mmCIF file of C-alpha atoms in Angstrom:
data_model
loop_
_atom_site.group_PDB
_atom_site.id
_atom_site.type_symbol
_atom_site.label_atom_id
_atom_site.label_comp_id
_atom_site.label_asym_id
_atom_site.label_seq_id
_atom_site.Cartn_x
_atom_site.Cartn_y
_atom_site.Cartn_z
ATOM 1 C CA MET A 1 -6.541 1.905 6.723
ATOM 2 C CA ALA A 2 -5.213 0.370 3.205
ATOM 3 C CA LYS A 3 -2.657 -0.196 0.872
ATOM 4 C CA VAL A 4 -2.367 1.809 -2.126
ATOM 5 C CA HIS A 5 -2.825 0.151 -5.309
ATOM 6 C CA LYS A 6 -1.470 0.403 -8.210
ATOM 7 C CA ALA A 7 0.430 3.347 -7.345
ATOM 8 C CA ILE A 8 3.945 4.543 -7.368
ATOM 9 C CA ALA A 9 5.372 7.297 -5.856
ATOM 10 C CA THR A 10 6.495 10.401 -6.874
ATOM 11 C CA ARG A 11 8.404 13.390 -5.354
ATOM 12 C CA ASP A 12 7.136 17.073 -6.539
ATOM 13 C CA ALA A 13 10.771 18.725 -7.204
ATOM 14 C CA GLY A 14 9.425 22.047 -6.242
ATOM 15 C CA ASN A 15 8.328 21.166 -2.510
ATOM 16 C CA GLY A 16 9.659 17.871 -1.855
ATOM 17 C CA GLN A 17 5.860 16.874 -0.966
ATOM 18 C CA VAL A 18 5.858 12.719 -1.710
ATOM 19 C CA SER A 19 2.464 11.547 -3.197
ATOM 20 C CA LEU A 20 1.683 8.190 -3.962
ATOM 21 C CA LEU A 21 -1.001 8.621 -6.703
ATOM 22 C CA GLY A 22 1.052 11.113 -8.365
ATOM 23 C CA PRO A 23 -1.034 14.016 -10.631
ATOM 24 C CA GLU A 24 -4.627 13.913 -9.177
ATOM 25 C CA PRO A 25 -6.626 11.197 -10.348
ATOM 26 C CA GLY A 26 -9.770 13.053 -10.169
ATOM 27 C CA LEU A 27 -10.969 11.686 -7.012
ATOM 28 C CA THR A 28 -13.854 13.055 -5.356
ATOM 29 C CA ALA A 29 -14.117 14.920 -2.120
ATOM 30 C CA LEU A 30 -14.974 12.009 -0.091
ATOM 31 C CA GLU A 31 -12.779 9.929 -1.467
ATOM 32 C CA LYS A 32 -9.881 11.851 -0.802
ATOM 33 C CA CYS A 33 -10.680 12.151 2.416
ATOM 34 C CA LEU A 34 -11.088 8.523 2.917
ATOM 35 C CA LEU A 35 -7.609 8.266 1.466
ATOM 36 C CA ASN A 36 -6.067 10.295 3.677
ATOM 37 C CA GLU A 37 -7.802 10.579 6.864
ATOM 38 C CA TYR A 38 -8.688 7.204 7.860
ATOM 39 C CA GLN A 39 -5.095 5.381 7.242
ATOM 40 C CA ARG A 40 -4.777 5.896 10.776
ATOM 41 C CA GLY A 41 -7.421 6.487 13.616
ATOM 42 C CA PHE A 42 -9.948 3.605 11.613
ATOM 43 C CA PRO A 43 -12.821 3.409 14.201
ATOM 44 C CA LEU A 44 -12.724 0.860 17.058
ATOM 45 C CA CYS A 45 -16.005 0.331 18.039
ATOM 46 C CA PRO A 46 -19.338 -2.018 16.593
ATOM 47 C CA GLU A 47 -20.367 0.348 13.365
ATOM 48 C CA PRO A 48 -17.099 2.159 12.240
ATOM 49 C CA TYR A 49 -18.508 3.273 8.992
ATOM 50 C CA ALA A 50 -21.657 4.517 10.763
ATOM 51 C CA GLU A 51 -18.863 6.537 13.131
ATOM 52 C CA ILE A 52 -16.762 7.640 9.572
ATOM 53 C CA ALA A 53 -19.988 8.847 8.234
ATOM 54 C CA ALA A 54 -21.167 10.675 11.497
ATOM 55 C CA GLN A 55 -17.669 12.315 11.161
ATOM 56 C CA LEU A 56 -17.966 13.445 7.478
ATOM 57 C CA GLU A 57 -21.702 14.335 7.626
ATOM 58 C CA VAL A 58 -22.409 11.861 4.941
ATOM 59 C CA SER A 59 -24.380 8.463 5.128
ATOM 60 C CA GLU A 60 -22.975 5.157 6.230
ATOM 61 C CA ALA A 61 -24.103 4.149 2.576
ATOM 62 C CA ASP A 62 -21.840 6.599 1.034
ATOM 63 C CA VAL A 63 -19.050 5.215 2.985
ATOM 64 C CA ILE A 64 -19.308 2.170 2.214
ATOM 65 C CA ARG A 65 -20.218 2.386 -1.714
ATOM 66 C CA THR A 66 -17.244 4.693 -2.246
ATOM 67 C CA LEU A 67 -14.504 2.345 -0.174
ATOM 68 C CA ALA A 68 -15.891 -0.354 -2.595
ATOM 69 C CA SER A 69 -15.569 1.613 -5.387
ATOM 70 C CA LEU A 70 -12.223 2.667 -4.408
ATOM 71 C CA GLN A 71 -10.928 -1.100 -4.020
ATOM 72 C CA ARG A 72 -12.816 -1.675 -7.385
ATOM 73 C CA ARG A 73 -10.903 0.919 -8.692
ATOM 74 C CA GLY A 74 -7.305 -0.251 -7.111
ATOM 75 C CA PHE A 75 -7.113 2.606 -5.335
ATOM 76 C CA ILE A 76 -6.855 0.615 -1.988
ATOM 77 C CA SER A 77 -6.916 -3.581 -1.841
ATOM 78 C CA ARG A 78 -8.671 -3.570 1.425
ATOM 79 C CA VAL A 79 -9.916 -1.978 4.638
ATOM 80 C CA GLY A 80 -8.442 -3.640 7.923
ATOM 81 C CA PRO A 81 -5.827 -3.564 10.480
ATOM 82 C CA VAL A 82 -1.855 -3.549 9.954
ATOM 83 C CA PHE A 83 -0.177 -6.193 12.870
ATOM 84 C CA ALA A 84 3.295 -6.546 13.791
ATOM 85 C CA SER A 85 3.748 -9.325 11.106
ATOM 86 C CA GLN A 86 6.733 -11.317 13.064
ATOM 87 C CA ARG A 87 3.673 -12.043 15.669
ATOM 88 C CA ALA A 88 1.814 -13.518 13.446
ATOM 89 C CA GLY A 89 3.328 -14.815 10.589
ATOM 90 C CA ALA A 90 5.930 -14.104 8.239
ATOM 91 C CA SER A 91 7.519 -11.222 6.355
ATOM 92 C CA THR A 92 10.268 -9.035 4.229
ATOM 93 C CA LEU A 93 11.109 -6.039 2.825
ATOM 94 C CA ALA A 94 11.957 -6.722 -0.872
ATOM 95 C CA ALA A 95 13.429 -4.571 -3.717
ATOM 96 C CA LEU A 96 13.889 -4.670 -7.433
ATOM 97 C CA ALA A 97 16.034 -2.899 -10.271
ATOM 98 C CA VAL A 98 13.147 -2.204 -13.107
ATOM 99 C CA PRO A 99 13.874 -0.353 -15.849
ATOM 100 C CA ASP A 100 11.912 3.163 -16.177
ATOM 101 C CA ASP A 101 9.864 1.971 -19.124
ATOM 102 C CA ARG A 102 8.280 -1.490 -17.186
ATOM 103 C CA LEU A 103 7.949 0.359 -13.605
ATOM 104 C CA GLU A 104 4.107 0.446 -13.759
ATOM 105 C CA SER A 105 3.783 -2.453 -15.275
ATOM 106 C CA VAL A 106 5.895 -4.094 -12.829
ATOM 107 C CA ALA A 107 4.538 -2.673 -10.359
ATOM 108 C CA ASP A 108 1.274 -3.716 -11.069
ATOM 109 C CA GLN A 109 2.368 -7.422 -10.936
ATOM 110 C CA VAL A 110 3.817 -6.950 -7.850
ATOM 111 C CA SER A 111 0.796 -5.445 -6.359
ATOM 112 C CA ALA A 112 -1.347 -7.991 -7.669
ATOM 113 C CA TYR A 113 -0.079 -10.374 -4.995
ATOM 114 C CA THR A 114 -2.383 -10.438 -1.727
ATOM 115 C CA GLU A 115 0.658 -10.970 0.286
ATOM 116 C CA VAL A 116 2.157 -7.626 -0.986
ATOM 117 C CA ASN A 117 1.184 -4.572 1.357
ATOM 118 C CA HIS A 118 2.340 -1.896 -0.770
ATOM 119 C CA ASN A 119 5.374 -0.969 -2.931
ATOM 120 C CA TYR A 120 6.882 2.191 -4.168
ATOM 121 C CA GLN A 121 9.370 3.863 -6.202
ATOM 122 C CA ARG A 122 12.652 4.774 -4.976
ATOM 123 C CA GLU A 123 15.497 6.903 -6.619
ATOM 124 C CA HIS A 124 18.044 4.182 -6.513
ATOM 125 C CA ALA A 125 19.263 1.050 -9.185
ATOM 126 C CA TRP A 126 16.956 -0.882 -6.414
ATOM 127 C CA ASN A 127 13.817 1.151 -7.366
ATOM 128 C CA LEU A 128 10.757 -0.530 -6.579
ATOM 129 C CA TRP A 129 10.503 -1.526 -2.881
ATOM 130 C CA PHE A 130 7.556 -3.430 -1.481
ATOM 131 C CA VAL A 131 6.537 -5.870 1.615
ATOM 132 C CA VAL A 132 5.645 -9.261 1.220
ATOM 133 C CA THR A 133 3.577 -10.409 4.506
ATOM 134 C CA ALA A 134 2.510 -14.363 4.815
ATOM 135 C CA PRO A 135 1.410 -16.851 6.961
ATOM 136 C CA ASP A 136 5.088 -18.558 7.285
ATOM 137 C CA GLN A 137 8.725 -17.867 5.770
ATOM 138 C CA GLN A 138 7.905 -20.646 3.153
ATOM 139 C CA ARG A 139 5.132 -18.621 1.908
ATOM 140 C CA VAL A 140 7.364 -15.610 1.947
ATOM 141 C CA GLU A 141 10.057 -17.003 -0.137
ATOM 142 C CA GLN A 142 7.389 -18.676 -2.640
ATOM 143 C CA VAL A 143 6.091 -15.733 -3.279
ATOM 144 C CA LEU A 144 9.409 -13.738 -3.832
ATOM 145 C CA ALA A 145 10.285 -16.549 -6.445
ATOM 146 C CA GLU A 146 6.571 -16.071 -8.056
ATOM 147 C CA ILE A 147 7.915 -12.650 -8.489
ATOM 148 C CA GLU A 148 11.104 -13.170 -9.723
ATOM 149 C CA THR A 149 9.659 -15.431 -12.491
ATOM 150 C CA VAL A 150 6.513 -13.156 -13.471
ATOM 151 C CA THR A 151 9.237 -10.319 -13.682
ATOM 152 C CA GLY A 152 12.253 -11.491 -15.242
ATOM 153 C CA LEU A 153 13.791 -9.493 -12.552
ATOM 154 C CA PRO A 154 16.068 -10.775 -9.341
ATOM 155 C CA VAL A 155 14.409 -9.699 -5.905
ATOM 156 C CA LEU A 156 16.577 -8.461 -3.362
ATOM 157 C CA ASN A 157 15.430 -9.868 -0.089
ATOM 158 C CA LEU A 158 16.010 -7.476 2.823
ATOM 159 C CA PRO A 159 14.633 -9.912 6.147
ATOM 160 C CA LEU A 160 14.177 -7.918 9.279
ATOM 161 C CA GLN A 161 17.027 -7.469 11.604
ATOM 162 C CA ARG A 162 15.520 -4.776 13.905
ATOM 163 C CA ALA A 163 12.135 -4.074 14.314
ATOM 164 C CA PHE A 164 11.487 0.024 13.906
ATOM 165 C CA PHE A 165 7.949 1.201 14.641
ATOM 166 C CA ILE A 166 6.809 4.023 12.355
ATOM 167 C CA ASP A 167 3.816 5.809 11.396
ATOM 168 C CA LEU A 168 2.715 4.139 7.791
ATOM 169 C CA GLY A 169 0.214 6.489 7.083
ATOM 170 C CA PHE A 170 1.388 8.896 4.044
ATOM 171 C CA PRO A 171 -0.281 11.845 3.242
ATOM 172 C CA LEU A 172 -1.339 12.003 -0.235
ATOM 173 C CA TRP A 173 -2.566 15.441 -0.572
ATOM 174 C CA CYS A 174 -2.343 19.010 1.514
#
């Protein structure tokens, strides 16, 4: 459905559950449902928001208004499909080694690029990972260079060697 924006993944030490939004951010039940349930399986029909509304027993206007609010508040950046990037442009996986005290601000800087699909924290020296997708390789390289400049941190560029298709939906709440 959308990329999680301004978010860093955390792992609950008690149960190992990964949460992209960290502690409960005070979202409504409808907001949680839209974020959780429509990352995949988004209706492919002439009126997808009406279809979602019917499934959730709310109005189409409620669905549209809620998605717009989530976008305005930075929880999502867009509602749209995910394509095999190498068929329609260029992409790369990249990482930064970010000091802990700068992690949130650097994640925000990285997320500011429309070419960045998502970013997430990993327990590693290279602790902030993200995917850049652009119309061509030149723009991918330009975005990586700009991120290095604005963050002051070197970018580890990990271009695709072999494609693996995995489900990129993330359970946000159990």
